[in-house]
Amino acid sequence: MEGSLLVLGTSSGAGKSTFVTGVCRWLRRQGVAVAPFKAQNMSLNSYVTSQHGEMGRAQVVQAQAAGVEPDVRMNPVLLKPGTDTRSQMVVMGQPVGELDAQSGWRAKGGLLDLVVEAYRDLRRDYDVVICEGAGSPAEVNLRHSDIVNLGFARAADVPAVLLGDIDRGGVFASLVGTLAVLDGADQDVVKAFVINRFRGTPSLLSDGLVRLSEMTDRPVLGVLPMLAGRGIDEEDAIDVASWRDGAAPIGEDVLVVGVVIFPRASNLTDLDPLLDEPGVVVRPLYRPEAMEGCDLVILPGTRATVADLDWLRSRGFDRALAGRAARGRAIMGICGGYQMLGTKIHDDVESAAGEVKGLGLLPVTTLFGPRKVLNQTREILDDASVVTGYQIHHGRVSVHGGRALIGDEGCAEGAVSGTTWHGLFENDAWRRQFLEGVGRANAKRFVASRETCFADRREARINAIADTVEKYVDRELLLSLICGPPGKIPRRLSLGFS
C-alpha cells in the first residue's frame, strides 16, 4: 500500500499527536513502512537526532511508534518561543534566526515549498506518511501563511481527517463549525471525522453521529475512548496537569521532587521517567515557599535563561535556593537551570543582556555563543555502564571547581548539581542511583525500583494507543482514506458569509 493522511484537530491539545502515534504503530504492525510528519511544530520540547538536527519530541515518539530513526524531515520547521512575540525558527534541524509574530508569519509562508519537498522526500523512502496538523485549521486569519494544515494539504495533495475532543464539550459544534468556516476548496480536503476522549456508553452517541454525517456528508472514522494514565511525550512545554504520583513506594518513604516552572521552561519531558518511579512524587513549583518539604528541587531547561533567572529572583527563589543549599538540601539544574546555578552568565545572543550574575551555587560560568550546540552524548562510567543524553544550547558552561556529575560532564558541589544533558533520567541505572543518593541525604528510607524500565514503559504506552486505534477505528475506511481514490466530493457547508 502507498499513500498518506493528514490529521487535523479542532483545537490544540485535541489529541492529534497521540492519534498519529497510534496509527503509525498500527500500520507498522501490518508490515507497512510508515513515517510521521509535521510540517511545522511550535514547541519547547525538542530532541537532537543522530545527524545533529533538532526536531519536536512528539515526532520523535511517532518515529519510535513507526519503528524508524527520528529524522528532521519529519519536522522540517520548529518554532521555539522565547517571548510572547518572538520565536527561534529551526529549519531542517538547524536554527536560522528569530521569527517575529507580526511580520514573521507572512515570511513563514515562503517555507511551503520546503515542507512539501521534505514530505515528498519521506514519501520516496516510505510507503505511507501520516501527517499531523497544528492547532486548528479554522484560524482563518492565518490561512494565507499556513504551511502545516490545509495550506500544506492542498499543496501536497494529502487527504485529511478532522479530530475533536469530546471531553471538552461541544464536539459536534466544533467539528461542524470548523468545517463551515473553511472555504470550499479547503472543505473538500476533509474526508472524515474522529471523536476523541469519549467517556460513557457508545450508544449514547449514535443519534449525534448520524446527524453529524447527515449535516456534513462525511463519515465518522472512529470514536476513541479516554485513555487512562499518562500519554506520550507532549508537544507543549508545560503539561503539569498530566503529572500523576507514581506507584506506592517500595521502601518506607516517598521522595518528593519539586520542579520550578519557569515561564519559558523547556524539555520538561526530561522529568517523565521520574513520574514512573514508585514512591516518587513530582510537584510543580511556582512559589519558593512550596519548596518546603521537597527532597530534591530541579531547575529545568529554559528557552530564555536570563529572563527566567530574572523571574526567579522576582519571586524570591534566589534567597530560598541559597538557604536550601546552605542546609545541604538537594538542588539540580538541567541545561538553562544549570547555567542559572553558576556564578556568572554572559549573554549577547539570546537576551543581549551582557554579563549577568548567577545564583552562585556552583563554580561554573556560562558564555553564550552564536552557534547552537546540538549533540547526542554518551559516557562510559567506571563500572562500565553507559549513560546517554543530548544537548541543545547556545550557552557553553565552563567548570572551575567541584566534581563532575557524570564522567567528565556536569558539576556537583555539596548537595547542588547540574548538567547540560537532556534525557539523563531515561538511564534507568543512573536514575536509581541518583534518587537513592537524594534519599540517603534526606535520611529517608527510599528504595528505587530495579524493575522500572522507562523505555519499556514508553513502548507499552505506544502499544496501548495502537490497540485503541485498532479496536475503535474503522480500519477499512482508514486504509481507503490513506491510499484509495478520493471518490466523490462531499457536500460543502456555508455559514452564509463566506
Coordinates of C-alpha atoms in Angstrom, one line a residue:
M1 CA 0.0 0.0 0.0
E2 CA 1.0 3.6 -0.6
G3 CA -0.4 6.9 0.4
S4 CA -0.7 9.5 3.2
L5 CA -3.2 11.1 5.6
L6 CA -3.3 14.4 7.5
V7 CA -4.8 14.5 11.0
L8 CA -6.3 17.9 11.8
G9 CA -7.7 19.0 15.1
T10 CA -10.5 21.4 16.2
S11 CA -8.0 22.9 18.7
S12 CA -4.6 22.5 20.2
G13 CA -4.5 19.6 22.6
A14 CA -7.3 17.7 21.0
G15 CA -5.2 14.6 20.7
K16 CA -3.7 14.8 17.2
S17 CA -0.2 13.7 18.3
T18 CA -1.5 10.7 20.2
F19 CA -3.7 9.6 17.3
V20 CA -0.9 9.8 14.8
T21 CA 1.3 7.8 17.1
G22 CA -1.3 5.1 17.3
V23 CA -1.9 5.0 13.6
C24 CA 1.9 4.8 12.9
R25 CA 2.3 1.8 15.3
W26 CA -0.8 0.0 14.0
L27 CA 0.4 0.4 10.4
R28 CA 3.9 -0.9 11.4
R29 CA 2.1 -4.0 12.9
Q30 CA 0.7 -4.6 9.4
G31 CA 4.1 -4.6 7.9
V32 CA 3.8 -1.1 6.4
A33 CA 6.9 1.1 6.1
V34 CA 5.5 4.3 7.7
A35 CA 6.8 7.6 8.8
P36 CA 5.3 10.5 10.7
F37 CA 5.4 14.1 9.5
K38 CA 4.5 17.5 11.0
A39 CA 5.4 20.4 8.7
Q40 CA 5.6 23.0 11.5
N41 CA 5.8 22.5 15.2
M42 CA 5.7 25.2 17.9
S43 CA 7.2 23.6 21.0
L44 CA 9.8 23.9 23.7
N45 CA 10.1 20.1 23.9
S46 CA 12.7 19.1 21.4
Y47 CA 15.3 16.4 20.6
V48 CA 18.6 16.0 18.8
T49 CA 18.9 13.4 16.1
S50 CA 22.0 11.3 15.3
Q51 CA 22.7 13.7 12.5
H52 CA 22.8 16.6 15.0
G53 CA 19.5 18.1 13.9
E54 CA 16.8 19.4 16.3
M55 CA 13.1 18.4 16.0
G56 CA 10.0 18.2 18.1
R57 CA 9.7 15.4 20.7
A58 CA 6.2 14.4 19.6
Q59 CA 7.5 13.4 16.2
V60 CA 10.4 11.5 17.8
V61 CA 7.9 9.3 19.7
Q62 CA 5.8 8.9 16.5
A63 CA 9.0 7.8 14.7
Q64 CA 9.5 5.3 17.6
A65 CA 5.9 4.1 17.0
A66 CA 6.7 3.6 13.3
G67 CA 9.9 1.8 14.2
V68 CA 12.2 4.2 12.3
E69 CA 15.0 6.6 13.2
P70 CA 14.0 10.2 14.0
D71 CA 14.8 12.4 11.1
V72 CA 14.5 16.2 10.8
R73 CA 12.4 15.7 7.6
M74 CA 9.6 14.6 9.9
N75 CA 9.5 18.1 11.4
P76 CA 11.1 20.4 8.9
V77 CA 10.1 23.7 10.7
L78 CA 10.3 24.0 14.5
L79 CA 9.4 27.2 16.3
K80 CA 10.7 27.7 19.8
P81 CA 9.0 30.6 21.7
G82 CA 11.4 32.9 23.6
T83 CA 8.9 35.6 24.4
D84 CA 5.2 36.1 23.7
T85 CA 6.0 37.7 20.3
R86 CA 9.3 36.1 19.2
S87 CA 10.3 32.5 18.4
Q88 CA 13.6 30.9 17.3
M89 CA 13.0 29.3 14.0
V90 CA 14.7 25.9 13.3
V91 CA 14.6 24.7 9.7
M92 CA 15.6 21.2 8.8
G93 CA 17.2 20.8 12.2
Q94 CA 19.2 24.0 12.3
P95 CA 18.4 27.4 13.8
V96 CA 18.1 30.1 11.1
G97 CA 17.0 33.2 13.2
E98 CA 14.2 34.7 15.2
L99 CA 10.7 35.0 13.9
D100 CA 8.6 38.0 14.9
A101 CA 4.9 37.4 15.5
Q102 CA 3.9 40.4 13.4
S103 CA 5.9 40.2 10.3
G104 CA 7.3 36.7 10.6
W105 CA 4.1 34.9 10.0
R106 CA 3.9 36.3 6.5
A107 CA 7.5 35.4 5.8
K108 CA 6.9 31.9 7.1
G109 CA 4.5 31.3 4.1
G110 CA 7.6 31.2 1.9
L111 CA 8.6 27.9 3.6
L112 CA 5.7 26.0 2.0
D113 CA 7.8 24.6 -0.9
L114 CA 10.5 23.4 1.6
V115 CA 8.0 21.5 3.8
V116 CA 6.3 20.0 0.8
E117 CA 9.7 18.8 -0.5
A118 CA 10.5 17.3 2.9
Y119 CA 7.2 15.4 2.8
R120 CA 7.8 14.2 -0.7
D121 CA 11.3 13.1 0.2
L122 CA 9.8 11.0 3.0
R123 CA 7.2 9.6 0.6
R124 CA 10.1 8.3 -1.6
D125 CA 11.6 6.5 1.4
Y126 CA 8.4 5.1 3.0
D127 CA 5.1 3.5 1.8
V128 CA 2.9 5.7 4.0
V129 CA 3.4 9.1 5.7
I130 CA 1.0 10.0 8.5
C131 CA 0.9 13.8 8.9
E132 CA -0.2 15.9 11.8
G133 CA -1.6 19.4 11.6
A134 CA -1.1 22.2 14.2
G135 CA -3.7 23.9 16.3
S136 CA -6.9 24.3 14.3
P137 CA -7.3 24.8 10.5
A138 CA -10.2 27.2 11.4
E139 CA -7.7 30.0 12.2
V140 CA -8.7 31.8 9.0
N141 CA -6.7 34.9 9.9
L142 CA -3.5 32.7 9.5
R143 CA -4.7 30.8 6.4
H144 CA -2.7 32.9 3.9
S145 CA 0.6 31.8 5.6
D146 CA -0.4 28.2 6.5
I147 CA 2.2 25.6 5.9
V148 CA 1.0 22.9 8.3
N149 CA -2.7 22.4 7.9
L150 CA -4.8 22.9 4.8
G151 CA -2.2 25.0 3.0
F152 CA 0.2 22.0 3.2
A153 CA -2.6 19.5 2.4
R154 CA -3.6 21.2 -0.8
A155 CA 0.0 21.8 -1.9
A156 CA 1.0 18.2 -1.3
D157 CA -2.4 16.7 -2.3
V158 CA -2.9 14.9 1.1
P159 CA -6.5 14.0 2.3
A160 CA -7.4 14.9 5.9
V161 CA -9.5 13.8 8.8
L162 CA -10.7 16.2 11.5
L163 CA -10.4 15.2 15.1
G164 CA -12.3 16.7 18.0
D165 CA -12.1 16.3 21.8
I166 CA -15.5 15.4 23.2
D167 CA -14.2 15.7 26.8
R168 CA -14.1 19.5 26.4
G169 CA -17.7 19.6 25.4
G170 CA -19.3 20.9 22.3
V171 CA -17.6 18.4 20.0
F172 CA -20.3 18.4 17.3
A173 CA -20.4 22.2 17.1
S174 CA -16.5 22.2 17.0
L175 CA -16.4 19.7 14.1
V176 CA -19.2 21.3 12.1
G177 CA -18.1 24.8 12.9
T178 CA -14.5 24.1 11.9
L179 CA -15.6 22.7 8.6
A180 CA -18.1 25.5 7.9
V181 CA -15.6 28.4 8.3
L182 CA -13.3 26.9 5.7
D183 CA -13.6 27.9 2.1
G184 CA -15.0 25.3 -0.4
A185 CA -11.7 24.0 -1.7
D186 CA -10.3 23.6 1.9
Q187 CA -13.5 21.7 2.9
D188 CA -13.0 19.3 0.1
V189 CA -9.8 18.1 1.7
V190 CA -11.5 17.0 4.9
K191 CA -12.9 13.5 4.3
A192 CA -14.0 12.2 7.7
F193 CA -14.2 12.9 11.5
V194 CA -12.6 11.4 14.6
I195 CA -14.1 11.9 18.0
N196 CA -11.5 11.6 20.8
R197 CA -11.6 11.1 24.6
F198 CA -15.1 9.7 25.0
R199 CA -16.3 8.6 28.4
G200 CA -19.5 6.5 28.7
T201 CA -21.7 4.2 26.7
P202 CA -21.1 4.4 22.9
S203 CA -24.8 4.0 22.1
L204 CA -25.4 7.5 23.7
L205 CA -23.6 9.0 20.7
S206 CA -25.4 7.1 18.0
D207 CA -28.0 9.8 17.1
G208 CA -25.3 12.5 17.2
L209 CA -23.1 10.6 14.8
V210 CA -25.9 10.1 12.4
R211 CA -26.8 13.7 12.5
L212 CA -23.2 14.8 12.0
S213 CA -22.8 12.7 8.9
E214 CA -26.2 13.9 7.5
M215 CA -25.2 17.6 8.1
T216 CA -21.7 17.3 6.6
D217 CA -21.9 14.3 4.2
R218 CA -18.8 12.9 5.9
P219 CA -18.4 9.6 7.8
V220 CA -17.1 9.2 11.4
L221 CA -13.9 7.3 11.2
G222 CA -14.0 6.3 14.9
V223 CA -14.8 7.3 18.5
L224 CA -11.8 6.8 20.7
P225 CA -12.3 6.4 24.5
M226 CA -10.4 8.3 27.1
L227 CA -7.1 6.6 27.7
A228 CA -6.3 6.0 31.4
G229 CA -2.8 7.0 32.7
R230 CA -0.2 9.3 31.2
G231 CA 0.3 9.5 27.5
I232 CA 3.4 10.1 25.4
D233 CA 5.9 13.0 25.2
E234 CA 3.9 16.2 24.9
E235 CA 4.3 18.8 22.3
D236 CA 3.6 21.7 24.7
A237 CA 6.4 22.6 27.1
I238 CA 4.3 22.7 30.3
D239 CA 1.8 19.9 30.8
V240 CA 1.9 19.6 34.5
A241 CA -1.8 18.6 34.5
S242 CA -0.7 15.2 33.3
W243 CA 1.7 14.7 36.2
R244 CA 0.5 11.9 38.5
D245 CA 2.0 10.3 41.6
G246 CA 3.8 7.0 40.8
A247 CA 3.0 3.7 42.4
A248 CA 3.3 3.1 46.1
P249 CA 6.9 3.2 47.5
I250 CA 9.0 0.1 47.7
G251 CA 10.8 1.3 50.8
E252 CA 9.3 3.0 53.8
D253 CA 9.4 6.6 52.5
V254 CA 8.4 8.5 49.4
L255 CA 10.7 11.0 47.7
V256 CA 9.3 14.4 46.9
V257 CA 10.7 16.2 43.8
G258 CA 9.8 19.8 43.2
V259 CA 10.2 21.3 39.7
V260 CA 10.4 25.1 39.3
I261 CA 8.1 26.0 36.4
F262 CA 9.8 28.9 34.6
P263 CA 7.7 31.0 32.1
R264 CA 9.8 29.6 29.3
A265 CA 10.5 26.1 30.8
S266 CA 11.7 23.7 28.1
N267 CA 12.2 20.0 27.7
L268 CA 10.0 19.1 30.7
T269 CA 9.9 15.7 29.1
D270 CA 13.2 15.2 30.9
L271 CA 11.1 14.6 34.0
D272 CA 8.8 11.9 32.6
P273 CA 11.0 9.0 33.9
L274 CA 10.5 10.3 37.5
L275 CA 6.8 10.0 37.1
D276 CA 7.1 6.3 36.5
E277 CA 9.2 5.7 39.6
P278 CA 7.3 4.0 42.5
G279 CA 7.5 6.2 45.6
V280 CA 8.5 9.4 43.7
V281 CA 6.1 12.4 43.9
V282 CA 6.7 15.2 41.4
R283 CA 5.3 18.6 42.1
P284 CA 5.3 21.8 40.1
L285 CA 6.7 24.8 41.9
Y286 CA 5.6 28.4 41.2
R287 CA 6.5 30.0 44.6
P288 CA 9.6 29.4 46.8
E289 CA 7.6 28.5 49.8
A290 CA 6.4 25.4 48.0
M291 CA 10.0 24.0 48.1
E292 CA 9.5 23.3 51.8
G293 CA 9.1 19.5 52.1
C294 CA 10.8 18.7 48.8
D295 CA 13.7 16.3 49.0
L296 CA 15.0 17.5 45.6
V297 CA 14.4 20.7 43.7
I298 CA 15.0 20.7 40.0
L299 CA 15.6 23.8 37.8
P300 CA 14.7 22.5 34.3
G301 CA 15.8 23.8 30.9
T302 CA 14.6 27.1 29.6
R303 CA 14.4 28.9 26.2
A304 CA 15.1 32.2 28.0
T305 CA 17.8 31.7 30.6
V306 CA 18.4 35.3 31.6
A307 CA 14.7 36.3 31.5
D308 CA 13.7 33.3 33.6
L309 CA 16.5 34.0 36.1
D310 CA 15.0 37.5 36.5
W311 CA 11.6 35.8 37.1
L312 CA 13.3 33.5 39.7
R313 CA 14.7 36.5 41.6
S314 CA 11.5 38.5 41.4
R315 CA 9.7 35.7 43.3
G316 CA 12.4 35.2 45.9
F317 CA 13.6 31.8 44.7
D318 CA 17.2 33.0 44.7
R319 CA 17.2 33.5 48.5
A320 CA 15.2 30.4 49.1
L321 CA 17.6 28.3 47.0
A322 CA 20.7 29.8 48.7
G323 CA 19.2 28.9 52.1
R324 CA 18.4 25.4 50.8
A325 CA 21.9 24.8 49.6
A326 CA 23.4 26.1 52.9
R327 CA 21.3 23.4 54.7
G328 CA 22.6 20.7 52.4
R329 CA 19.3 20.1 50.7
A330 CA 19.5 18.7 47.1
I331 CA 19.2 21.0 44.1
M332 CA 19.7 20.0 40.5
G333 CA 19.9 22.2 37.4
I334 CA 19.4 20.9 33.8
C335 CA 20.7 23.0 30.8
G336 CA 19.4 26.5 31.4
G337 CA 18.7 25.7 35.0
Y338 CA 22.3 24.6 35.4
Q339 CA 23.5 27.8 33.9
M340 CA 21.5 29.8 36.4
L341 CA 23.2 27.9 39.3
G342 CA 26.6 29.3 38.3
T343 CA 28.4 32.5 39.3
K344 CA 28.1 34.4 36.0
I345 CA 26.3 34.3 32.7
H346 CA 27.5 36.4 29.7
D347 CA 24.8 36.5 27.1
D348 CA 25.0 38.7 23.9
V349 CA 23.0 36.1 21.9
E350 CA 19.7 35.1 23.5
S351 CA 18.8 38.1 25.7
A352 CA 21.6 40.5 24.7
A353 CA 21.8 41.3 28.4
G354 CA 25.6 41.1 28.5
E355 CA 27.1 39.9 31.9
V356 CA 24.5 38.8 34.4
K357 CA 25.2 37.5 38.0
G358 CA 24.1 33.9 38.5
L359 CA 22.8 32.3 41.7
G360 CA 26.3 31.4 42.8
L361 CA 25.6 27.9 44.0
L362 CA 28.0 26.1 41.6
P363 CA 31.6 27.1 40.5
V364 CA 30.6 27.4 36.8
T365 CA 30.3 30.3 34.3
T366 CA 28.3 30.4 31.0
L367 CA 29.2 32.2 27.8
F368 CA 26.5 32.3 25.1
G369 CA 27.8 31.7 21.6
P370 CA 26.1 32.2 18.2
R371 CA 26.4 28.6 17.2
K372 CA 23.9 26.3 18.8
V373 CA 25.2 23.1 20.3
L374 CA 23.2 20.1 19.1
N375 CA 24.7 16.8 20.1
Q376 CA 23.9 13.3 21.2
T377 CA 26.0 12.4 24.2
R378 CA 27.5 9.2 25.7
E379 CA 29.7 8.5 28.7
I380 CA 31.1 5.1 29.9
L381 CA 31.3 5.2 33.7
D382 CA 33.9 3.4 35.9
D383 CA 31.6 0.5 36.4
A384 CA 31.4 0.1 32.6
S385 CA 27.8 1.2 32.5
V386 CA 26.8 3.6 29.7
V387 CA 24.9 6.8 30.2
T388 CA 23.4 8.7 27.2
G389 CA 21.6 12.0 26.6
Y390 CA 21.6 15.0 24.3
Q391 CA 22.5 18.7 24.3
I392 CA 20.6 21.7 23.0
H393 CA 22.0 25.1 24.0
H394 CA 23.7 28.3 23.0
G395 CA 25.2 28.8 26.5
R396 CA 28.6 27.0 26.9
V397 CA 29.4 26.1 30.5
S398 CA 32.9 26.3 31.9
V399 CA 33.6 24.4 35.2
H400 CA 36.0 25.9 37.7
G401 CA 35.8 23.5 40.6
G402 CA 33.6 20.9 42.3
R403 CA 33.3 17.4 40.9
A404 CA 31.8 16.0 37.7
L405 CA 28.3 14.6 37.8
I406 CA 28.6 12.0 35.0
G407 CA 32.0 11.0 33.8
D408 CA 33.5 14.3 32.8
E409 CA 30.1 16.1 32.4
G410 CA 28.4 18.5 34.7
C411 CA 29.3 19.8 38.1
A412 CA 28.4 19.0 41.7
E413 CA 29.3 20.7 44.9
G414 CA 27.8 19.8 48.2
A415 CA 24.1 19.0 47.5
V416 CA 23.9 21.1 44.4
S417 CA 24.5 19.6 40.9
G418 CA 23.9 20.5 37.3
T419 CA 24.2 19.1 33.8
T420 CA 23.9 20.3 30.2
W421 CA 22.4 16.9 29.2
H422 CA 18.7 16.3 28.5
G423 CA 17.3 12.8 28.7
L424 CA 19.5 11.9 31.6
F425 CA 16.8 10.4 33.8
E426 CA 15.9 8.0 31.0
N427 CA 19.0 6.0 32.0
D428 CA 17.5 3.6 34.5
A429 CA 20.5 2.6 36.5
W430 CA 21.8 6.1 36.8
R431 CA 18.4 7.4 37.8
R432 CA 18.1 4.8 40.5
Q433 CA 21.5 5.6 41.9
F434 CA 20.9 9.3 41.9
L435 CA 17.4 9.1 43.5
E436 CA 18.6 6.8 46.2
G437 CA 21.5 9.2 46.9
V438 CA 19.0 12.0 47.4
G439 CA 17.0 9.7 49.7
R440 CA 20.0 9.0 51.9
A441 CA 20.9 12.7 52.1
N442 CA 17.4 13.4 53.4
A443 CA 17.6 10.4 55.8
K444 CA 14.8 8.7 54.0
R445 CA 14.3 5.0 53.5
F446 CA 13.6 5.4 49.8
V447 CA 14.2 2.4 47.5
A448 CA 14.2 2.8 43.8
S449 CA 12.6 0.0 41.7
R450 CA 15.0 -2.4 40.0
E451 CA 12.2 -3.4 37.7
T452 CA 11.2 0.0 36.2
C453 CA 12.5 0.4 32.6
F454 CA 11.4 3.7 31.1
A455 CA 11.9 2.6 27.5
D456 CA 9.6 -0.4 28.1
R457 CA 7.0 1.9 29.8
R458 CA 7.0 4.2 26.7
E459 CA 6.7 1.2 24.4
A460 CA 3.8 -0.1 26.4
R461 CA 2.0 3.3 26.1
I462 CA 2.5 3.4 22.4
N463 CA 1.1 -0.1 22.1
A464 CA -1.9 0.8 24.2
I465 CA -2.6 3.7 21.9
A466 CA -2.3 1.5 18.8
D467 CA -4.6 -1.1 20.5
T468 CA -7.2 1.6 20.9
V469 CA -6.9 2.6 17.2
E470 CA -7.2 -1.0 16.1
K471 CA -10.3 -1.5 18.3
Y472 CA -12.3 1.7 17.8
V473 CA -11.4 3.0 14.3
D474 CA -13.0 1.8 11.1
R475 CA -9.8 0.2 9.8
E476 CA -11.1 -0.4 6.3
L477 CA -12.2 3.2 6.0
L478 CA -8.8 4.3 7.4
L479 CA -6.9 2.4 4.8
S480 CA -9.1 3.6 2.0
L481 CA -8.5 7.2 3.1
I482 CA -4.8 6.7 3.1
C483 CA -4.3 5.0 -0.2
G484 CA -7.7 4.9 -2.0
P485 CA -9.1 7.2 -4.7
P486 CA -10.7 10.4 -3.4
G487 CA -14.2 9.4 -4.5
K488 CA -17.0 11.9 -4.7
I489 CA -16.5 15.4 -3.3
P490 CA -18.6 15.8 -0.1
R491 CA -21.3 18.5 0.2
R492 CA -19.9 21.9 1.2
L493 CA -21.1 23.8 4.2
S494 CA -21.7 27.6 4.4
L495 CA -22.3 29.9 7.3
G496 CA -23.8 32.4 5.0
F497 CA -20.9 34.9 5.0
S498 CA -18.1 33.1 3.2

